[in-house]
Each structure stands twice: as structure tokens, then as C-alpha cells.
Tab-separated table of C-alpha atoms in Angstrom:
chain	number	residue	atom	x	y	z
A	1	MET	CA	-19.241	-5.573	-14.196
A	2	PRO	CA	-18.789	-2.130	-15.943
A	3	GLY	CA	-15.456	-0.177	-15.767
A	4	ASP	CA	-16.756	2.445	-13.733
A	5	THR	CA	-17.433	-0.179	-11.122
A	6	LEU	CA	-13.742	-1.302	-11.644
A	7	LEU	CA	-12.922	2.086	-10.699
A	8	PHE	CA	-14.543	2.473	-7.578
A	9	PHE	CA	-13.393	-0.998	-6.308
A	10	ALA	CA	-10.185	0.790	-6.790
A	11	SER	CA	-10.888	3.819	-5.152
A	12	LEU	CA	-12.197	1.590	-2.452
A	13	CYS	CA	-8.863	-0.385	-2.361
A	14	LEU	CA	-6.795	3.037	-2.043
A	15	PHE	CA	-9.031	4.499	0.911
A	16	LEU	CA	-8.249	0.998	3.196
A	17	SER	CA	-4.666	1.062	1.835
A	18	SER	CA	-4.634	4.643	3.094
A	19	VAL	CA	-5.937	3.383	6.419
A	20	GLU	CA	-3.438	0.843	7.027
A	21	TYR	CA	-0.467	3.044	6.270
A	22	ALA	CA	-1.748	4.588	9.490
A	23	VAL	CA	-1.519	1.477	11.367
A	24	PRO	CA	1.357	1.147	13.772
A	25	LYS	CA	3.438	-2.104	12.495
A	26	PRO	CA	6.674	-3.498	13.883
A	27	LEU	CA	8.297	-3.778	10.293
A	28	PRO	CA	7.021	-0.723	7.442
A	29	PHE	CA	6.532	-3.369	4.789
A	30	MET	CA	4.155	-5.686	6.896
A	31	ARG	CA	0.268	-5.292	5.831
A	32	LEU	CA	-2.814	-5.841	7.598
A	33	GLY	CA	-4.342	-6.590	4.176
A	34	LEU	CA	-7.444	-3.979	4.262
A	35	ALA	CA	-6.647	-3.358	0.950
A	36	ASN	CA	-7.475	-6.602	-0.301
A	37	ILE	CA	-10.691	-6.931	0.557
A	38	PRO	CA	-12.578	-5.073	-2.430
A	39	VAL	CA	-10.259	-7.616	-4.477
A	40	ILE	CA	-11.670	-10.833	-2.500
A	41	PHE	CA	-15.238	-9.174	-3.532
A	42	ALA	CA	-14.226	-8.616	-6.845
A	43	VAL	CA	-13.144	-12.164	-7.642
A	44	LYS	CA	-16.762	-13.183	-7.872
A	45	SER	CA	-17.772	-10.475	-10.236
A	46	PHE	CA	-14.782	-9.624	-12.409
A	47	ARG	CA	-12.944	-11.845	-14.752
A	48	THR	CA	-9.717	-12.501	-14.450
A	49	ARG	CA	-7.856	-9.690	-16.531
A	50	ASP	CA	-9.970	-7.574	-14.486
A	51	ILE	CA	-9.249	-8.640	-11.572
A	52	PHE	CA	-5.436	-7.994	-12.446
A	53	PHE	CA	-6.189	-4.526	-13.626
A	54	LEU	CA	-7.676	-3.841	-10.196
A	55	ILE	CA	-4.659	-5.421	-8.977
A	56	LEU	CA	-2.541	-2.903	-10.920
A	57	LEU	CA	-4.239	-0.057	-10.254
A	58	LYS	CA	-4.222	-0.357	-6.467
A	59	VAL	CA	-0.629	-0.948	-6.161
A	60	LEU	CA	0.194	1.896	-8.396
A	61	LEU	CA	-1.972	4.613	-6.937
A	62	SER	CA	-1.598	3.398	-3.266
A	63	SER	CA	2.383	4.114	-4.006
A	64	PHE	CA	1.441	7.315	-5.633
A	65	ILE	CA	-0.827	8.697	-2.852
A	66	SER	CA	1.962	7.644	-0.132
A	67	GLY	CA	5.303	8.931	-2.155
A	68	THR	CA	6.812	4.951	-2.444
A	69	LEU	CA	6.965	4.094	-5.980
A	70	PHE	CA	10.199	4.240	-6.236
A	71	SER	CA	11.108	2.418	-2.807
A	72	TYR	CA	11.400	-1.160	-1.245
A	73	VAL	CA	7.984	-0.178	-0.013
A	74	PHE	CA	6.312	-0.761	-3.648
A	75	LEU	CA	8.517	-3.809	-4.312
A	76	PHE	CA	6.670	-5.977	-1.215
A	77	SER	CA	3.539	-3.949	-2.319
A	78	ALA	CA	3.653	-5.089	-6.308
A	79	ALA	CA	4.782	-8.919	-5.598
A	80	GLY	CA	2.604	-9.622	-2.182
A	81	SER	CA	0.132	-8.631	-4.583
A	82	LEU	CA	0.257	-10.023	-7.704
A	83	ALA	CA	0.778	-13.454	-6.206
A	84	SER	CA	-1.920	-12.751	-3.776
A	85	GLY	CA	-4.221	-11.881	-6.559
A	86	LEU	CA	-2.846	-15.096	-8.692
A	87	ALA	CA	-3.533	-17.247	-5.852
A	88	VAL	CA	-7.051	-16.324	-5.086
A	89	CYS	CA	-7.754	-16.008	-8.771
A	90	LEU	CA	-6.661	-19.563	-9.461
A	91	LEU	CA	-8.449	-21.295	-6.186
A	92	HIS	CA	-11.809	-19.416	-7.373
A	93	SER	CA	-11.252	-20.407	-11.038
A	94	LEU	CA	-10.741	-24.191	-9.639
A	95	LEU	CA	-13.602	-24.509	-7.492
A	96	ARG	CA	-15.861	-22.887	-10.143
A	97	LYS	CA	-14.985	-25.219	-12.479
A	98	CYS	CA	-15.617	-27.982	-10.394
A	99	GLY	CA	-19.120	-26.231	-9.523
A	100	ALA	CA	-17.885	-26.135	-5.758
A	101	ASP	CA	-17.237	-22.166	-5.625
A	102	ARG	CA	-20.197	-22.153	-2.705
A	103	LEU	CA	-17.905	-24.211	-0.609
A	104	MET	CA	-15.042	-21.579	-0.567
A	105	SER	CA	-15.854	-18.914	1.594
A	106	ASN	CA	-14.241	-15.077	1.922
A	107	ALA	CA	-12.366	-16.408	4.725
A	108	GLY	CA	-10.664	-19.557	2.965
A	109	LEU	CA	-9.955	-16.903	0.101
A	110	CYS	CA	-7.964	-14.712	2.242
A	111	LEU	CA	-6.247	-17.011	3.862
A	112	ALA	CA	-4.710	-18.215	0.628
A	113	GLY	CA	-4.059	-14.960	-0.689
A	114	ALA	CA	-2.210	-14.295	2.816
A	115	LEU	CA	-0.343	-17.250	2.290
A	116	ALA	CA	0.833	-16.738	-1.307
A	117	ASN	CA	2.061	-12.932	0.168
A	118	ASN	CA	3.814	-13.842	2.667
A	119	ALA	CA	5.774	-16.360	0.495
A	120	ALA	CA	6.369	-13.240	-1.451
A	121	GLN	CA	7.346	-10.690	0.744
A	122	ILE	CA	9.752	-13.574	2.176
A	123	ALA	CA	11.293	-13.883	-1.109
A	124	VAL	CA	12.000	-10.447	-1.778
A	125	ALA	CA	13.190	-9.757	1.613
A	126	ARG	CA	15.970	-12.558	1.179
A	127	ALA	CA	16.526	-10.960	-2.125
A	128	VAL	CA	16.414	-7.422	-1.390
A	129	ILE	CA	16.638	-6.305	2.576
A	130	PHE	CA	17.591	-9.131	4.719
A	131	GLY	CA	19.695	-11.364	2.437
A	132	LYS	CA	19.877	-14.675	4.301
A	133	GLN	CA	18.833	-13.613	7.548
A	134	ALA	CA	15.435	-13.247	6.372
A	135	TYR	CA	14.040	-16.756	7.732
A	136	VAL	CA	14.201	-14.809	11.414
A	137	ILE	CA	11.105	-12.666	10.213
A	138	ALA	CA	9.440	-15.347	8.220
A	139	PRO	CA	7.696	-17.058	10.926
A	140	LEU	CA	6.825	-13.482	11.932
A	141	LEU	CA	4.818	-12.571	8.870
A	142	LEU	CA	3.679	-15.578	8.655
A	143	ALA	CA	1.740	-16.123	11.674
A	144	SER	CA	0.723	-12.475	11.337
A	145	GLY	CA	-0.274	-12.747	7.762
A	146	LEU	CA	-2.592	-15.707	8.311
A	147	VAL	CA	-4.291	-14.333	11.529
A	148	SER	CA	-5.008	-11.304	10.084
A	149	ALA	CA	-6.208	-12.761	7.149
A	150	LEU	CA	-8.398	-14.981	9.221
A	151	MET	CA	-9.878	-12.027	11.001
A	152	LEU	CA	-10.362	-9.872	7.636
A	153	GLY	CA	-12.229	-13.396	5.870
A	154	ILE	CA	-14.158	-13.886	8.587
A	155	PHE	CA	-15.396	-9.309	8.701
A	156	ALA	CA	-15.874	-9.770	4.863
A	157	ASN	CA	-18.086	-12.871	4.989
A	158	THR	CA	-20.245	-10.932	7.473
A	159	PHE	CA	-20.249	-7.359	5.360
A	160	GLU	CA	-20.919	-9.102	2.458
A	161	GLU	CA	-23.975	-11.038	3.751
A	162	HIS	CA	-25.456	-7.907	4.611
A	163	SER	CA	-24.576	-4.958	2.608
A	164	LEU	CA	-26.687	-3.079	0.879
A	165	PHE	CA	-23.664	-1.694	-1.374
A	166	LEU	CA	-22.714	-4.659	-2.649
A	167	ARG	CA	-26.316	-5.872	-3.278
A	168	THR	CA	-26.757	-2.930	-5.092
A	169	VAL	CA	-23.559	-2.662	-7.468
A	170	ARG	CA	-24.314	-6.798	-7.902
A	171	GLU	CA	-27.544	-6.171	-9.256
A	172	GLY	CA	-26.999	-3.364	-11.034
A	173	GLY	CA	-25.490	-5.408	-13.983
A	174	GLN	CA	-24.582	-3.754	-17.086
A	175	GLN	CA	-26.581	-0.143	-15.771
A	176	GLY	CA	-23.028	0.218	-13.934
A	177	ARG	CA	-23.233	3.638	-11.738
A	178	PRO	CA	-26.343	5.914	-11.355
A	179	ALA	CA	-25.232	9.271	-13.582
A	180	ASP	CA	-24.983	11.214	-10.426
A	181	GLY	CA	-22.283	9.143	-8.941
A	182	LYS	CA	-19.912	10.019	-11.375
A	183	ALA	CA	-16.606	11.180	-9.620
A	184	VAL	CA	-14.933	13.400	-12.081
A	185	THR	CA	-15.437	16.823	-12.430
A	186	GLU	CA	-16.592	18.374	-15.695
A	187	THR	CA	-12.567	19.656	-15.647
A	188	GLY	CA	-11.343	16.013	-15.400
A	189	ALA	CA	-9.963	16.907	-12.353
A	190	ALA	CA	-10.665	14.967	-8.752
A	191	PRO	CA	-12.192	16.827	-5.970
A	192	GLY	CA	-10.208	17.722	-3.218
A	193	THR	CA	-6.614	16.671	-5.420
A	194	PRO	CA	-4.388	19.488	-4.506
A	195	GLY	CA	-3.171	21.762	-7.633
A	196	ARG	CA	-0.249	23.910	-8.080
A	197	THR	CA	0.704	25.972	-5.388
A	198	GLY	CA	4.012	28.482	-4.596
A	199	LYS	CA	5.290	31.165	-6.491
A	200	ASN	CA	3.507	32.291	-9.320
A	201	GLY	CA	0.979	28.703	-8.625
A	202	VAL	CA	3.786	26.810	-9.690
A	203	VAL	CA	5.342	24.431	-7.346
A	204	PRO	CA	9.350	24.269	-8.289
A	205	PHE	CA	10.689	21.037	-9.660
A	206	LEU	CA	13.955	21.882	-7.928
A	207	PRO	CA	13.424	19.667	-5.216
A	208	ALA	CA	11.983	16.505	-6.844
A	209	ALA	CA	15.574	17.007	-9.106
A	210	PHE	CA	17.637	17.187	-6.074
A	211	ALA	CA	15.868	14.290	-4.738
A	212	LEU	CA	16.199	12.259	-7.850
A	213	ILE	CA	19.739	12.965	-8.293
A	214	LEU	CA	20.540	11.848	-4.456
A	215	MET	CA	18.126	8.873	-4.857
A	216	LEU	CA	20.380	7.240	-7.825
A	217	ALA	CA	23.799	8.539	-5.982
A	218	LEU	CA	22.725	7.060	-2.504
A	219	PRO	CA	23.535	2.948	-3.132
A	220	PHE	CA	26.873	3.908	-4.294
A	221	LEU	CA	28.107	6.755	-1.985
A	222	PRO	CA	31.357	5.120	-0.216
A	223	GLY	CA	31.777	5.486	3.444
A	224	LEU	CA	29.326	5.591	5.708
A	225	ARG	CA	28.972	9.452	6.770
A	226	MET	CA	28.324	10.395	2.818
A	227	LYS	CA	25.732	8.017	2.683
A	228	ALA	CA	23.916	9.689	6.277
A	229	ALA	CA	24.580	13.267	5.017
A	230	ALA	CA	22.781	12.150	1.891
A	231	TRP	CA	20.085	10.906	3.787
A	232	LEU	CA	19.811	13.856	6.355
A	233	ALA	CA	19.420	15.967	2.772
A	234	LEU	CA	16.853	13.725	1.312
A	235	LEU	CA	14.438	13.816	4.682
A	236	ALA	CA	15.365	17.254	4.689
A	237	ALA	CA	13.594	17.984	1.436
A	238	ALA	CA	10.618	15.361	2.055
A	239	GLU	CA	10.014	17.494	5.568
A	240	ILE	CA	9.975	20.873	3.114
A	241	VAL	CA	8.225	19.642	0.605
A	242	ARG	CA	5.698	17.394	2.646
A	243	LYS	CA	5.409	20.645	5.235
A	244	GLY	CA	6.631	18.093	8.014
A	245	LYS	CA	4.384	15.546	7.513
A	246	VAL	CA	7.698	12.866	7.027
A	247	ARG	CA	6.531	9.429	9.360
A	248	LEU	CA	9.997	9.035	10.866
A	249	LEU	CA	9.352	6.176	13.253
A	250	PRO	CA	9.159	3.319	10.484
A	251	SER	CA	12.323	3.976	9.221
A	252	PHE	CA	14.570	4.093	12.303
A	253	ILE	CA	12.358	0.886	12.715
A	254	LEU	CA	13.139	-0.584	9.786
A	255	ILE	CA	17.268	0.702	10.330
A	256	THR	CA	17.158	-0.892	13.633
A	257	SER	CA	15.802	-4.465	12.200
A	258	LEU	CA	18.456	-4.198	9.452
A	259	THR	CA	21.015	-3.498	11.776
A	260	ALA	CA	20.380	-6.098	14.233
A	261	LEU	CA	19.877	-8.623	11.432
A	262	ALA	CA	23.521	-7.838	10.112
A	263	LEU	CA	24.779	-8.083	13.734
A	264	LEU	CA	23.977	-12.276	13.386
A	265	SER	CA	27.106	-12.253	10.827
A	266	PRO	CA	30.081	-10.959	12.211
A	267	SER	CA	32.941	-9.435	10.250
A	268	GLY	CA	35.521	-7.089	10.454
A	269	LYS	CA	37.019	-5.602	13.693
A	270	VAL	CA	35.026	-6.908	17.163
A	271	LEU	CA	33.626	-4.206	18.939
A	272	LEU	CA	32.367	-6.005	21.892
A	273	THR	CA	31.971	-9.193	23.301
A	274	ALA	CA	28.991	-10.968	25.225
A	275	GLY	CA	29.307	-14.573	25.758
A	276	ARG	CA	28.807	-16.428	22.232
A	277	LEU	CA	27.886	-12.866	20.765
A	278	ARG	CA	30.304	-10.676	19.235
A	279	LEU	CA	29.257	-6.675	17.906
A	280	THR	CA	31.845	-6.259	15.106
A	281	GLN	CA	32.277	-2.947	13.101
A	282	GLY	CA	31.698	-4.439	9.792
A	283	ALA	CA	28.305	-5.794	10.236
A	284	LEU	CA	27.569	-2.932	12.214
A	285	GLU	CA	28.222	-0.775	9.227
A	286	THR	CA	26.441	-2.620	6.607
A	287	GLY	CA	23.370	-2.830	8.367
A	288	ILE	CA	23.037	0.909	8.938
A	289	SER	CA	24.464	1.557	5.380
A	290	LYS	CA	21.517	-0.821	4.336
A	291	GLY	CA	18.867	0.922	6.080
A	292	LEU	CA	20.318	4.502	5.141
A	293	THR	CA	19.950	3.536	1.575
A	294	LEU	CA	16.541	1.532	1.740
A	295	THR	CA	15.153	4.937	3.829
A	296	GLY	CA	16.318	7.738	1.812
A	297	MET	CA	15.303	6.319	-1.216
A	298	LEU	CA	11.718	5.987	0.587
A	299	PHE	CA	12.130	10.019	1.415
A	300	ALA	CA	13.041	10.936	-2.571
A	301	SER	CA	10.240	9.087	-4.077
A	302	GLN	CA	7.843	11.072	-1.572
A	303	THR	CA	9.234	14.178	-2.466
A	304	ILE	CA	9.404	13.890	-6.000
A	305	PHE	CA	5.544	12.330	-6.060
A	306	SER	CA	4.502	14.953	-3.552
A	307	VAL	CA	5.630	17.805	-6.015
A	308	LEU	CA	3.945	15.951	-9.090
A	309	ARG	CA	0.500	15.822	-7.347
A	310	ALA	CA	1.085	19.478	-6.658
A	311	ARG	CA	1.361	20.128	-9.992
A	312	GLY	CA	-1.724	17.966	-11.004
A	313	LEU	CA	-0.341	14.615	-12.131
A	314	GLY	CA	-3.137	11.587	-12.112
A	315	GLN	CA	-6.114	14.624	-11.957
A	316	GLY	CA	-7.855	12.969	-15.297
A	317	GLY	CA	-8.963	9.992	-16.832
A	318	ARG	CA	-9.274	7.151	-14.812
A	319	ALA	CA	-6.819	8.212	-11.971
A	320	GLY	CA	-8.762	10.900	-11.743
A	321	SER	CA	-12.292	9.495	-11.150
A	322	VAL	CA	-10.213	6.929	-9.138
A	323	LEU	CA	-8.587	9.589	-6.938
A	324	ALA	CA	-11.956	11.575	-6.565
A	325	ASP	CA	-13.936	8.521	-5.239
A	326	PHE	CA	-10.858	8.139	-2.859
A	327	ALA	CA	-11.401	11.903	-1.887
A	328	ARG	CA	-14.859	11.495	-1.117
A	329	LEU	CA	-14.571	8.310	0.472
A	330	SER	CA	-12.040	10.154	3.078
A	331	GLY	CA	-14.001	13.152	3.086
A	332	GLN	CA	-14.826	13.083	6.676
A	333	GLY	CA	-14.763	10.284	9.312
A	334	LEU	CA	-17.723	7.789	9.696
A	335	ASP	CA	-20.049	8.028	12.311
A	336	ILE	CA	-20.946	4.590	14.121
A	337	LYS	CA	-23.037	5.932	16.573
A	338	GLY	CA	-26.022	3.938	17.027
A	339	LYS	CA	-25.041	1.999	13.461
A	340	GLY	CA	-21.672	0.085	14.376
A	341	LEU	CA	-18.908	0.398	12.268
A	342	MET	CA	-20.272	-2.326	9.028
A	343	ALA	CA	-23.583	-0.657	8.552
A	344	ALA	CA	-21.494	3.385	8.665
A	345	LEU	CA	-18.735	1.527	6.114
A	346	ASP	CA	-21.779	0.429	4.156
A	347	GLY	CA	-23.527	3.470	3.833
A	348	ARG	CA	-20.338	5.746	2.836
A	349	LEU	CA	-19.975	3.138	0.251
A	350	LEU	CA	-23.446	3.535	-1.205
A	351	ASP	CA	-23.691	7.299	-0.560
A	352	VAL	CA	-19.969	7.587	-3.097
A	353	TRP	CA	-21.609	5.253	-5.135
A	354	GLN	CA	-24.534	7.076	-5.941
A	355	GLY	CA	-23.370	10.311	-5.937
A	356	ASN	CA	-24.102	11.383	-2.184
A	357	GLY	CA	-21.083	10.949	-0.440
A	358	ALA	CA	-19.101	14.149	1.136
A	359	GLN	CA	-16.196	16.040	-1.240
A	360	ALA	CA	-12.737	16.161	0.467
């Protein structure tokens, strides 16, 4: 498949990633795996190196859009996506060499990818966040990952069987995308991408510089009060730059879960005893401190990338093409009345591919 098809698949990954980001989850880094569906479709048409380039674009641009590139969320996304891509590519390649690739459905590929993804995320969780208590979340991650992978695999099988978009793209061969389907404007900017704003048309770098300094200092600040003060400052910076659109619930969920897991390893002064359970000051402060550090870095990352996006970062070249198609895909809601979800989604993809999609 030609390069513009690969970039369109990357924009589809980005669109599905943004949809998934809005879905409430028990842990902020948990994923349903929606953004992996284009990768599953692409495995059957792209070379292995192209698949990993697609995964790289998906991880980097989704982190760019959500502002999580400098946060723990990026580590989970990168580790899980790369492990999943490797597992899916190896399995598909092995079956193809054996002449049995038709025996493996999208559901099987999704399950293999989910197992690799969850294993990588559990390893990162143990190394970066939860420590030895990672075993507590392992069953939840594995169970939810396998169930969602099976459901997505069944959806992918049905969609692939009836999709006019996939058939059009694959039958296009070397012709690639229609000329009127190009998503980058004459200036190389993505439609709907924010420009420079603020006084004199320029967004000041001061909030981003402030957030960067605090982010680098946050892990080393002594005492819970100083970390809490830095956390509040980073939250305020993110709220100002993002105009009140910071999602606080995932951060509070993460802080609460980290604190609860830290209490499983008592240390320091005993504050409360309930049977065999002991609430200790050291464990409580450790959990809260780790939660403030991780979520504070997330706020900093969102601030930095909101400012960079407003100044036009990523508007040209391949990134601009992907963001342009992303803007078209997310430009308006799906009309599923009388069509159903699959038909509506397939129609939207075909419209944007052929250059008829709505501009954001």
C-alpha cells in the first residue's frame, strides 16, 4: 500500500484513540483497544516495518493530542502498543509462512495483541508505579483486556466482511488515494488545527516554561506539602492554558489507587488499626506523593503541548496530513439512524478517504 494509505490509517488510529480517551475507566492507563483495530487491518496489507511506523505515529500523535507525552500514560501506551504490534506481526507472519494465515481471524489477532499489551503494561506498572503491588491490578488488566479484545475482534471481523471502505482501499493498490482526497491544504496546514492566539496573535511560552521547570523538579521536591503546592500550580497552569478542560477524575482515581496499594506495605507511624489492617503514616504519604508526582507530570505535559499546538507545531508534512484527516473524521457526529453503527462508520471513512468528509 502507498504511503498516503498508511497516513490515513494513522489518522484513524488517532480518531479512535480520542474516542477511547473519553470513555471512563477504573484506571487512567487502561485501554479498550479501539485504536488497535486499524493496526489489525493493516497487518494484512503493510510490510512489518510499515506496521511499526504506523504504531509509532499512533503513539506519538495520540500523546500529542492528549498532552500525555511527558507522563506515565505515554510509557504505558508505548510499551503496550509496541508489544502488541510485535505479537500480532509475528503471529501473522508465522501463519502466512505456514500457509495458514486464513485460519487466524481478527479476533485471534486481537487476543494475541491484548495478551502482549497487558503483559507489557503490567511490567511497566511494576517498574514505574505500583512496585510489588502490581499483582493486585494484574487480574483486572488481563480479564478486561481479553474480554475487550474478543469483542473488538468480532467487531473487526464483521466490519471487514462488509466494509466498502476497506475494499476500496485494498483494491486501489498502487493508485493509492484519489487526488481530491488529499487532506493537507496548500499551505501544508491541517484543517481545523489551532493557530496562534493570544495578544498580538502569539501564545506566550511562559506557561509551558513554568510547567517544564516544575515537572523536572516535582520528583525531587522534599515533603508532601511542597509536592502538593507544585501539583496545584501545575493544575492551575493546565486549567488556564486548556481553558478549564482538564479532566480531574482520572487523576484522583490514580492517586486513590496508588495510596490504597501503598497501604498494603505498612511503614512508619501507625495511625489506625482495624483487625489485621494497619493504616500507617509512611505508606499513606508514599502513595499520595507518588500519585501527586505522576498526575502533576501529566498536567505539565498537557500544558506544554497545548501551547506548542497553539503555536502551530505539527501542521506541516506527514503529521499535518494525519491531523487533517483526524479533523475531518471528528468533524461531526455519526448519523446512525436507519444505517446502524458499522454502516455509518464505513460511510464516514469512505467519504474522508475520497475527499468528501466534513472539515472540522
